Tab-separated table of C-alpha atoms in Angstrom:
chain	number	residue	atom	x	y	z
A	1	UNK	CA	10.692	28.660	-53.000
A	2	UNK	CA	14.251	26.847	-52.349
A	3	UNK	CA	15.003	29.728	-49.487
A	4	UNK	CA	11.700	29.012	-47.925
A	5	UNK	CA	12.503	25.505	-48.063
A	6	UNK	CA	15.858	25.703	-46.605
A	7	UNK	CA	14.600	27.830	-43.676
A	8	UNK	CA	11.814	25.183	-43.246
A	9	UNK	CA	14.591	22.522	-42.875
A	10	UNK	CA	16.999	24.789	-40.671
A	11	UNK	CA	14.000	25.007	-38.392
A	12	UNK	CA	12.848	21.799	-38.089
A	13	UNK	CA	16.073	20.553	-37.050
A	14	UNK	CA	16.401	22.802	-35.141
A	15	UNK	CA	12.749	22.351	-33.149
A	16	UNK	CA	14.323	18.296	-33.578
A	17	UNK	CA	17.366	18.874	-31.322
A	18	UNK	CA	15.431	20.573	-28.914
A	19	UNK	CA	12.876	18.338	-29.128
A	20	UNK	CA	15.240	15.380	-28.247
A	21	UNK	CA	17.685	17.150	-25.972
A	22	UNK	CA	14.537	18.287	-23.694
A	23	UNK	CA	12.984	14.793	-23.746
A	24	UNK	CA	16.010	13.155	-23.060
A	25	UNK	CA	16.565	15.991	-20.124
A	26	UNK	CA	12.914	15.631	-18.521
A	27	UNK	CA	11.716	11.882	-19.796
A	28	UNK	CA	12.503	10.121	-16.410
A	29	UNK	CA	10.435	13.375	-14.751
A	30	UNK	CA	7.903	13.258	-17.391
A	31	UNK	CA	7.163	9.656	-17.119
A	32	UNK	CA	6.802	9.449	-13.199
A	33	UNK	CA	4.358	12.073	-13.586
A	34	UNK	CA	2.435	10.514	-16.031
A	35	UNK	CA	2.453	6.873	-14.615
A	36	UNK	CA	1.072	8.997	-11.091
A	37	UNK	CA	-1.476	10.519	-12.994
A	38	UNK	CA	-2.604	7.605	-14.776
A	39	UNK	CA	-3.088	6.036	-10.531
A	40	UNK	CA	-4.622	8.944	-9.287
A	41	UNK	CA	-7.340	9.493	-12.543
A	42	UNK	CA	-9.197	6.269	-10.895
A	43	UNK	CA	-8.483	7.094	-7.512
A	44	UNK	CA	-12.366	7.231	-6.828
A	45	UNK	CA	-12.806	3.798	-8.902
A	46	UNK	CA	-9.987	1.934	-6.898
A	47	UNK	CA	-10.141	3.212	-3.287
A	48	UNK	CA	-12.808	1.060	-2.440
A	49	UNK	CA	-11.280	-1.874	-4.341
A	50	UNK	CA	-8.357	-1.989	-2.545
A	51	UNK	CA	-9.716	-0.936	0.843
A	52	UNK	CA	-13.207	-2.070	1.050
A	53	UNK	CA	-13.420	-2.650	4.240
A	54	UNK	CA	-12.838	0.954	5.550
A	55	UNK	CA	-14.910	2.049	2.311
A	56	UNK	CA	-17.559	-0.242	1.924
A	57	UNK	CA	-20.413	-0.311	4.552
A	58	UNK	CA	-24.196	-2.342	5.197
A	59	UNK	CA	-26.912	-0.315	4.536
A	60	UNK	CA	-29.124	-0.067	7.707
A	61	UNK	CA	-32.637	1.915	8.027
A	62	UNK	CA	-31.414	4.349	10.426
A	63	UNK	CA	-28.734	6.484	9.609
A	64	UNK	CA	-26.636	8.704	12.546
A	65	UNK	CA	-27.208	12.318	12.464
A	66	UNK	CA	-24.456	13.959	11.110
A	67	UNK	CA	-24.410	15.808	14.619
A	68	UNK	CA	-23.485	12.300	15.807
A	69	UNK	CA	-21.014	11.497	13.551
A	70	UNK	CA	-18.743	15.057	14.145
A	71	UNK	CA	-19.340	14.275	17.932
A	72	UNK	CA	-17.948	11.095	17.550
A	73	UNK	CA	-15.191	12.346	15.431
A	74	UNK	CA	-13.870	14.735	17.842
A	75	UNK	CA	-13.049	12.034	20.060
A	76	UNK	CA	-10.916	10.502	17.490
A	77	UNK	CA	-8.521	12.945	17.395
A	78	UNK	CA	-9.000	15.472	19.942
A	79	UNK	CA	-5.971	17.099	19.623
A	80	UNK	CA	-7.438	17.911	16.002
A	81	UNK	CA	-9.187	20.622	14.607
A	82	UNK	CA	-12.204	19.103	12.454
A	83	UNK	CA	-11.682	20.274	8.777
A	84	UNK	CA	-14.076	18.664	6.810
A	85	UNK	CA	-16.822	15.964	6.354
A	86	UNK	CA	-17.257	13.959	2.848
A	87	UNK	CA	-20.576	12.699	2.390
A	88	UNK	CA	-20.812	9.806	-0.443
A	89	UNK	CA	-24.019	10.108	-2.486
A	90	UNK	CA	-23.784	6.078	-2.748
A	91	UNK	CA	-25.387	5.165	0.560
A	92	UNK	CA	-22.977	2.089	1.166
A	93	UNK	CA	-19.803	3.407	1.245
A	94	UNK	CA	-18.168	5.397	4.649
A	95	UNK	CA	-18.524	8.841	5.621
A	96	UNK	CA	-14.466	10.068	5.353
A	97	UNK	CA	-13.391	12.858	8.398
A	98	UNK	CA	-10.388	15.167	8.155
A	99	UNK	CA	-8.836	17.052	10.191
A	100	UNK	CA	-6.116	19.385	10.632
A	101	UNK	CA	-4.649	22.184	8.189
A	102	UNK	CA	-2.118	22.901	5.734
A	103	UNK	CA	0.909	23.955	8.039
A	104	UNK	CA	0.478	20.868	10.468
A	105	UNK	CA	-0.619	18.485	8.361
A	106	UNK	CA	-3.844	15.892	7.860
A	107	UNK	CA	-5.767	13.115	9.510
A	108	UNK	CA	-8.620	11.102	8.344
A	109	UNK	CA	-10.943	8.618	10.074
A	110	UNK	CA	-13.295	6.775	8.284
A	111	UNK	CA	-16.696	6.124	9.978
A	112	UNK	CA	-19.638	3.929	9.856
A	113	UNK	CA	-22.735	6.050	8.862
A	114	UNK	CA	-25.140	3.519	10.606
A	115	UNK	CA	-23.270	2.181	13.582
A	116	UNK	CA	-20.556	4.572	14.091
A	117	UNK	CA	-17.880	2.456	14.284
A	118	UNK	CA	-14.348	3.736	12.801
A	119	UNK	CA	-12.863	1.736	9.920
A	120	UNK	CA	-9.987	3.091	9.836
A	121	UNK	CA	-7.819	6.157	11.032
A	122	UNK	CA	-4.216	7.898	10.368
A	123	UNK	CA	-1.647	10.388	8.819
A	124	UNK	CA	-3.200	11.667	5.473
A	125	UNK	CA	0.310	11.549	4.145
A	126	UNK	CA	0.646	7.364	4.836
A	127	UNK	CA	-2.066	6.855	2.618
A	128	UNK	CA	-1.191	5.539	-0.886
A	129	UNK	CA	-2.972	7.862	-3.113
A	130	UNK	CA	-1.891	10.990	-1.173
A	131	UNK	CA	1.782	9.770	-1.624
A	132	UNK	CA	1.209	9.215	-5.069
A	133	UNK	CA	-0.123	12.712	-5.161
A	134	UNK	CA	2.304	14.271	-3.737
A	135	UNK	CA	5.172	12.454	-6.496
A	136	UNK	CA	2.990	14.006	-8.873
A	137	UNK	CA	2.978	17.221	-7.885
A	138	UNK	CA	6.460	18.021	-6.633
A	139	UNK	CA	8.891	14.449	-6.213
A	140	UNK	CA	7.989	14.287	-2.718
A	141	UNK	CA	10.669	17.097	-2.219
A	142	UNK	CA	8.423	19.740	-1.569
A	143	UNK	CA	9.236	23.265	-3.020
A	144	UNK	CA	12.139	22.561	-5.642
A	145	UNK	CA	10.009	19.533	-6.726
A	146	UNK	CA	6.963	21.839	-7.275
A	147	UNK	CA	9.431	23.848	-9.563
A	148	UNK	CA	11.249	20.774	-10.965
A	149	UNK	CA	7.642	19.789	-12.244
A	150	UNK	CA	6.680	22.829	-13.162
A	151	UNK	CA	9.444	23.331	-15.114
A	152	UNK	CA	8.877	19.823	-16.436
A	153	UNK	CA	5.382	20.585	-17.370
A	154	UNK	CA	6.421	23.571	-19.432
A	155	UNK	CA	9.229	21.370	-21.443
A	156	UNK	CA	6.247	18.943	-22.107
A	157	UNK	CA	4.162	21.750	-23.562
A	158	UNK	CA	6.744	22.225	-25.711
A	159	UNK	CA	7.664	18.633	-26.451
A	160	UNK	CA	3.671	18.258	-27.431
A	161	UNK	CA	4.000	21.576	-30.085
A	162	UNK	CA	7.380	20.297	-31.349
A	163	UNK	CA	6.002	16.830	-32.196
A	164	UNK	CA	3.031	18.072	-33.886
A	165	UNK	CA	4.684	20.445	-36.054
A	166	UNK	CA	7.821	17.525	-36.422
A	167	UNK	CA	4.992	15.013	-37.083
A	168	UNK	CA	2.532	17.176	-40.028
A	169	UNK	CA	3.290	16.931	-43.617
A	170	UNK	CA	1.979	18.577	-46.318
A	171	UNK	CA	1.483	15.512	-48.621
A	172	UNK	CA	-2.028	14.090	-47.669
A	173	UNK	CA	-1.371	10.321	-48.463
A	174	UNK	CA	1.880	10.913	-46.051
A	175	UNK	CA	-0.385	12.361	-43.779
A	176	UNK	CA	-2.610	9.447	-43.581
A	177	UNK	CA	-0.131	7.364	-43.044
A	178	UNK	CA	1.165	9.097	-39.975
A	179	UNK	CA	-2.153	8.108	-38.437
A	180	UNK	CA	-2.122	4.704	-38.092
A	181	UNK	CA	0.470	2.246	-37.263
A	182	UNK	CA	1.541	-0.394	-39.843
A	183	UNK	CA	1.455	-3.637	-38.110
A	184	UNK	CA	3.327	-5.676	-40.818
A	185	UNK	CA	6.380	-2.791	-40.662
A	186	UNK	CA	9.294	-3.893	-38.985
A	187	UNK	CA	10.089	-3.800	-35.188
A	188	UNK	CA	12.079	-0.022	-36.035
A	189	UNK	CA	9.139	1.257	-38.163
A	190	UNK	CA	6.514	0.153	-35.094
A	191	UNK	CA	8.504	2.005	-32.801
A	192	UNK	CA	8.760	5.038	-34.372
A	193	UNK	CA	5.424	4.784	-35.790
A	194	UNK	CA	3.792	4.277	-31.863
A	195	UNK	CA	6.130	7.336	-30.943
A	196	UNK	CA	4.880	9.594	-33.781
A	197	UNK	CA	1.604	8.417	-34.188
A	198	UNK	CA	0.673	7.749	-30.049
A	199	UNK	CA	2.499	11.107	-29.148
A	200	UNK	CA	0.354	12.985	-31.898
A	201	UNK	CA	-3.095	11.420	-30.607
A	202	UNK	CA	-1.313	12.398	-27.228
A	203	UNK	CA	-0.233	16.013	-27.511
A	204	UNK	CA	-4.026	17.658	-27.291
A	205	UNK	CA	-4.831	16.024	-24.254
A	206	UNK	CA	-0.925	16.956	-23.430
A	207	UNK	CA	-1.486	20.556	-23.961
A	208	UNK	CA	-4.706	20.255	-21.613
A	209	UNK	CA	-2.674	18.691	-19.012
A	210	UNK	CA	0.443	20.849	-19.128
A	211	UNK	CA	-1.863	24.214	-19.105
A	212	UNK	CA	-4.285	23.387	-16.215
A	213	UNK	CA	-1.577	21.818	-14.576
A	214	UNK	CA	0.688	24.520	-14.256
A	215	UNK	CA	-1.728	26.638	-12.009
A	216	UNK	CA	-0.555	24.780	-9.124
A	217	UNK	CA	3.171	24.733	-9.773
A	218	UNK	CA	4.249	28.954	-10.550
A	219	UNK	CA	1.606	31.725	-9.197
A	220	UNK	CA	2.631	34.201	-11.491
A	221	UNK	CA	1.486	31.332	-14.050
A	222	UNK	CA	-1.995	31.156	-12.288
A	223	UNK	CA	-2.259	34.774	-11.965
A	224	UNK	CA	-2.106	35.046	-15.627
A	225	UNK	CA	-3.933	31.945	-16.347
A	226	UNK	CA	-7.172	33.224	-15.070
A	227	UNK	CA	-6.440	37.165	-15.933
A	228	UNK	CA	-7.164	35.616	-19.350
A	229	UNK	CA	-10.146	34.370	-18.320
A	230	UNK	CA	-11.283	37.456	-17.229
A	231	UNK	CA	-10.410	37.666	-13.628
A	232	UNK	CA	-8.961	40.758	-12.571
A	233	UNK	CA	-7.316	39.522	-9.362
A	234	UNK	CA	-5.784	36.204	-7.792
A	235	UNK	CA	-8.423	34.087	-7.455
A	236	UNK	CA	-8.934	32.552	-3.459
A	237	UNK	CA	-10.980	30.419	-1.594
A	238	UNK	CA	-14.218	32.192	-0.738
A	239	UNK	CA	-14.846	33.142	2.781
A	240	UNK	CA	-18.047	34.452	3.827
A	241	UNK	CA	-18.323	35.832	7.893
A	242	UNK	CA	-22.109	35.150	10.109
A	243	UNK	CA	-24.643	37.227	10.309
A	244	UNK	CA	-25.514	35.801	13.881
A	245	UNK	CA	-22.687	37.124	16.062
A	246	UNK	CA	-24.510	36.245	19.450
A	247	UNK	CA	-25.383	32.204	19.516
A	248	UNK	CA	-22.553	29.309	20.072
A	249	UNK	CA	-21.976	26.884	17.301
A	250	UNK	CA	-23.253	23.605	17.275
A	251	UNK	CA	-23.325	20.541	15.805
A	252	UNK	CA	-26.518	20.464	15.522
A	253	UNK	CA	-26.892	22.889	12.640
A	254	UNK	CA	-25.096	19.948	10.337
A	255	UNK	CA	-28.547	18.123	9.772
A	256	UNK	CA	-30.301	21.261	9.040
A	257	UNK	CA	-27.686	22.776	6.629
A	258	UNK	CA	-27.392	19.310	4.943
A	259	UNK	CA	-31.221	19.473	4.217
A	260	UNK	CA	-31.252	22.524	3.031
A	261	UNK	CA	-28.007	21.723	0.735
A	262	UNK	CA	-30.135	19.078	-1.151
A	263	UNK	CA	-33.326	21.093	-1.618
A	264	UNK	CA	-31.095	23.187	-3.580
A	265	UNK	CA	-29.371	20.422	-5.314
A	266	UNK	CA	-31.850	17.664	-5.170
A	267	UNK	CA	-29.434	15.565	-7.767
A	268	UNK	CA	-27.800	13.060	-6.487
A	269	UNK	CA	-23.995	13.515	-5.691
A	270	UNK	CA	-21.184	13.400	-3.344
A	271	UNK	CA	-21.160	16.440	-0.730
A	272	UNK	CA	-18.468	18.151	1.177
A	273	UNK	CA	-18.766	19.798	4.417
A	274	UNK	CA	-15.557	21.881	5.165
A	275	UNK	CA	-15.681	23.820	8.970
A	276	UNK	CA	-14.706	27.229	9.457
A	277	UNK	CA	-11.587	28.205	10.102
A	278	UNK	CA	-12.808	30.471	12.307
A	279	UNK	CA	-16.012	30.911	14.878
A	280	UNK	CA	-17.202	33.399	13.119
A	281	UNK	CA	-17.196	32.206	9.956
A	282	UNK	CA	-19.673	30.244	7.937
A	283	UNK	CA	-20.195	26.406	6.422
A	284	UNK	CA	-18.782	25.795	2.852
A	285	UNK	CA	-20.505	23.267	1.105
A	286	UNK	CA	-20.153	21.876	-2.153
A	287	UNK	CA	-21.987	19.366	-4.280
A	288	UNK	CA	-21.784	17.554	-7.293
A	289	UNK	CA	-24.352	17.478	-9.459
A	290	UNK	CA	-24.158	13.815	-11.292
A	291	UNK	CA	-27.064	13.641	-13.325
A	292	UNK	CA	-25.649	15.483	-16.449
A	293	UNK	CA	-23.194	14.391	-19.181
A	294	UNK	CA	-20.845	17.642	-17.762
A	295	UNK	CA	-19.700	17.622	-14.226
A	296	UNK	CA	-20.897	20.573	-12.000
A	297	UNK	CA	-19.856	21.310	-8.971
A	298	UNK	CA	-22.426	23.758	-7.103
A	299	UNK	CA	-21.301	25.739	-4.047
A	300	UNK	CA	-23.582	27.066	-0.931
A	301	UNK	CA	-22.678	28.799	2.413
A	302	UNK	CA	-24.311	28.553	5.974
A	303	UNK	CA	-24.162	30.828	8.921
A	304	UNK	CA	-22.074	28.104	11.322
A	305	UNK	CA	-24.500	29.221	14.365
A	306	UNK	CA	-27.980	29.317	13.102
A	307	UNK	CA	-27.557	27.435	10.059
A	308	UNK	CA	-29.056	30.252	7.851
A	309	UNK	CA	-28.158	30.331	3.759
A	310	UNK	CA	-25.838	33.030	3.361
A	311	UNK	CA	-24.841	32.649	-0.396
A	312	UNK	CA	-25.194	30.418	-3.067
A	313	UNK	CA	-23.043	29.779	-5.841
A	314	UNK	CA	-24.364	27.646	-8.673
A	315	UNK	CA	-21.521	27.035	-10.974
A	316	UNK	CA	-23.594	28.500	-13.972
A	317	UNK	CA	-24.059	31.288	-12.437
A	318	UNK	CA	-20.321	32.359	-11.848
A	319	UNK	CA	-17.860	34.740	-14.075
A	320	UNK	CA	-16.218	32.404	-16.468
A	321	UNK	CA	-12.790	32.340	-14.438
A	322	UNK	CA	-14.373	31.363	-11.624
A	323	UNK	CA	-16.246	27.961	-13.056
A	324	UNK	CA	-13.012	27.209	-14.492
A	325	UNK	CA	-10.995	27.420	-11.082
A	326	UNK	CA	-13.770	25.181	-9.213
A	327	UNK	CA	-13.356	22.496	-11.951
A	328	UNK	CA	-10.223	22.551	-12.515
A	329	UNK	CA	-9.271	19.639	-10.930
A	330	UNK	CA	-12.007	17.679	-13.020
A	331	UNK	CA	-10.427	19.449	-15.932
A	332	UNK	CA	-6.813	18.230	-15.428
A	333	UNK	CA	-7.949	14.793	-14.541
A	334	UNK	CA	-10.323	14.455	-17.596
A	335	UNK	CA	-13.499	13.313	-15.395
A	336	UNK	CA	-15.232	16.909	-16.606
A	337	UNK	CA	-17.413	14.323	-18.939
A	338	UNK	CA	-17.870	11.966	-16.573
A	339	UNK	CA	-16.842	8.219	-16.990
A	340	UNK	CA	-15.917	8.534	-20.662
A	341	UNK	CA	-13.861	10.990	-20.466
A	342	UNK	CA	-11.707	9.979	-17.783
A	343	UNK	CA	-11.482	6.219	-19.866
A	344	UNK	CA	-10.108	8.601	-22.876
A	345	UNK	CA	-7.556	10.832	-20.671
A	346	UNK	CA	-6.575	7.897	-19.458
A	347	UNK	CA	-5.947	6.267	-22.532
A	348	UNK	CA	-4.120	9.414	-23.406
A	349	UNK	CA	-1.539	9.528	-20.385
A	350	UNK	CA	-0.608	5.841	-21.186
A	351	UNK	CA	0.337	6.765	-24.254
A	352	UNK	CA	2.347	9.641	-23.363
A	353	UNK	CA	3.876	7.563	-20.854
A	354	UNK	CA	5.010	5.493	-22.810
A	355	UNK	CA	6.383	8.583	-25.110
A	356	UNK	CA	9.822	8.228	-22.984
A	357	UNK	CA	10.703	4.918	-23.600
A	358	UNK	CA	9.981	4.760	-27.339
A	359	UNK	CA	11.755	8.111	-27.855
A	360	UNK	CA	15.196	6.818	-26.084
A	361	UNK	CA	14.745	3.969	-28.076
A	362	UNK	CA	14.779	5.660	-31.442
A	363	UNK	CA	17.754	7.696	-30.092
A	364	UNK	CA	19.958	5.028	-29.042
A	365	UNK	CA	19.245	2.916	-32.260
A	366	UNK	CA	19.844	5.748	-34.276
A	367	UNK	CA	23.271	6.330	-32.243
A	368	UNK	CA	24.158	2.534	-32.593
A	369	UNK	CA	23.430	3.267	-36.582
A	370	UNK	CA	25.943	5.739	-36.280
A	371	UNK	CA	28.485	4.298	-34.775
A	372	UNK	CA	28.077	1.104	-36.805
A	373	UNK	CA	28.534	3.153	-39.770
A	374	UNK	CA	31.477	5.154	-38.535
A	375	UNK	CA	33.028	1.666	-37.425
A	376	UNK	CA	32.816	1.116	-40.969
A	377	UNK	CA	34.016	3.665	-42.850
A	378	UNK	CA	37.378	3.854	-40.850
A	379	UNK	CA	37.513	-0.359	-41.448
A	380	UNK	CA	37.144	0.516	-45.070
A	381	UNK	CA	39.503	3.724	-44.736
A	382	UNK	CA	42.495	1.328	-43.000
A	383	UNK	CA	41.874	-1.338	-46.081
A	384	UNK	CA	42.572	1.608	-48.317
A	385	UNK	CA	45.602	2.925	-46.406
A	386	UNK	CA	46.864	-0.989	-46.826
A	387	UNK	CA	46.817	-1.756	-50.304
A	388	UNK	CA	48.140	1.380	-51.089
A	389	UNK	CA	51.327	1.025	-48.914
């Protein structure tokens, strides 16, 4: 019993150094990343607060064609290649055009759905939220900040285990009181007590975060990620080729497909039109499906020159690696629920961003303890050195 004891000790301080040395190594990382994730969770909510007059729009009785609005979009930026259309499913807010692709870059232009007029154009990668993005996902330094965060990400996994197995006790009534925070302890005791106590209400939603997260920092990490899941190659985006090989594309097929998207979907929700990247391939477009507690995100392709339903792809209806692929993003951001979940993630990442701060603050009052004792004992050591001489 003593020798189990002992090795229970040995590794607890152990999984304690590590636990500070790798929070003290990664909290500056750890807490940007949090803070930009705690920004971009509401990015929806607070893009037309802070913008609403490229966002927010009268509604008129006659709405453009959607022909009309990519017509008018090409002008914008002609130099552009049109990448895709987002379609609000609230009627009063702008339709949002981008363009471009991953090697050169983005541009959006907001339009007018009624009147065509364009809010607001630009570099994708001026915008606020894309900037705060891309801090999130690699420091704005590109690859070595993908692997800095990645690397982070993994050190926070292990920070969240650490602290739950640091913070569990077998005693019950000790347990209980690990759950709350005393608010008639002293200023030390709060601290430690919103450390211990926010970081353990913190580290599921941690774990969550640091696992889906990590698909977009390593590949081999992906690869793995959804082998698990049952996927017996890399997952990509899904291209599907036309079946007409003869006609030209058109615009006009946008109003048609559209139609045809919400007869399959009838639920309200916001819809994305992305262009092929080639003539002869066809329309992806997805939908979200609102009107349930659990966010879906349904999936349907269109022959881009007769405007003919090629595939569908309900969520439901996918291999279980798949679903979890098109939703991660809802996943990692903690709107899979809807509004209450994102209000609880939320909650969650302030704590843990504030997980930093009150851990560097135990540390360096613990060191001052130190040294105040030390101080001490070699005050009390000269004393004794004096009377005896």
């Amino acid at each position: 019993m003593t020798n189990k004891r002992a090795k229970q000790n040995i590794l607890k301080n152990i999984l304690g150094k590590l636990h500070l040395y790798l929070g003290l190594l990664f909290g500056l990382i750890f807490f940007i990343v949090c803070l930009t994730g705690m920004l971009l969770s509401f990015e929806k909510e607070l893009t037309p607060l802070l913008w609403p007059k490229e966002q927010k729009v009268t509604v008129q009785n006659d709405r453009l064609s959607l022909a009309h609005i990519s017509q008018k979009a090409e002008t914008i930026f002609p130099d552009k290649k049109l990448f895709r259309l987002e379609i609000p499913a609230d009627s009063s807010r702008s339709i949002r055009i981008q363009y471009g692709q991953k090697k050169g870059g983005y541009w959006y232009a907001y339009i007018n759905p009624y009147t065509g007029e364009i809010l607001s154009k630009g570099r994708q990668s001026d915008r606020f939220f894309q900037k705060t993005l891309d801090v999130h996902r690699f420091l704005l330094i590109d690859k070595i900040g993908t692997t800095i965060t990645g690397i982070s990400a993994l050190a926070a996994l292990f920070l969240a285990l650490s602290g739950i197995y640091l913070w569990w006790h077998k005693n019950k009534s000790i347990l209980k009181q690990r759950l709350i925070i005393k608010p008639s302890a002293s200023t030390k005791r709060k601290v430690w007590d919103f450390h211990a106590v926010g970081g353990f209400y913190a580290a599921l939603f941690l774990i969550i975060f640091t696992l889906t997260g990590l698909t977009w920092s390593f590949d081999w990490y992906n690869k793995q990620f959804y082998k698990l899941l049952g996927s017996t190659k890399k997952l990509a985006k899904e291209k599907i080729s036309n079946t007409n090989k003869l006609a030209s594309s058109d615009y006009l097929i946008l109003d048609s497909i559209y139609q045809q998207l919400n007869t399959l979907y009838p639920a309200p929700g916001n819809i994305i039109i992305t262009f092929p990247e080639k003539k002869d391939l066809a329309f992806a477009l997805t939908k979200e499906d609102l009107s349930n507690s659990t966010l879906q995100i349904n999936q349907a392709f269109f022959d881009s020159k007769s405007g003919q339903l090629l595939k569908n792809n309900p969520l439901d209806k996918l291999p279980l690696a798949q679903q979890v692929q098109r939703m991660m993003k809802s996943i990692h951001m903690g709107s899979i629920f809807g509004f209450p979940s994102k209000i609880i993630a939320f909650l969650a990442v302030a704590l843990a961003t504030s997980l930093p701060i009150t851990g560097i603050w135990i540390w360096l009052n613990k060191r001052n303890k130190k040294k105040k004792k030390l101080t001490k004992n070699q005050k009390n050591k000269s004393i004794q050195i004096q009377s005896i001489s």
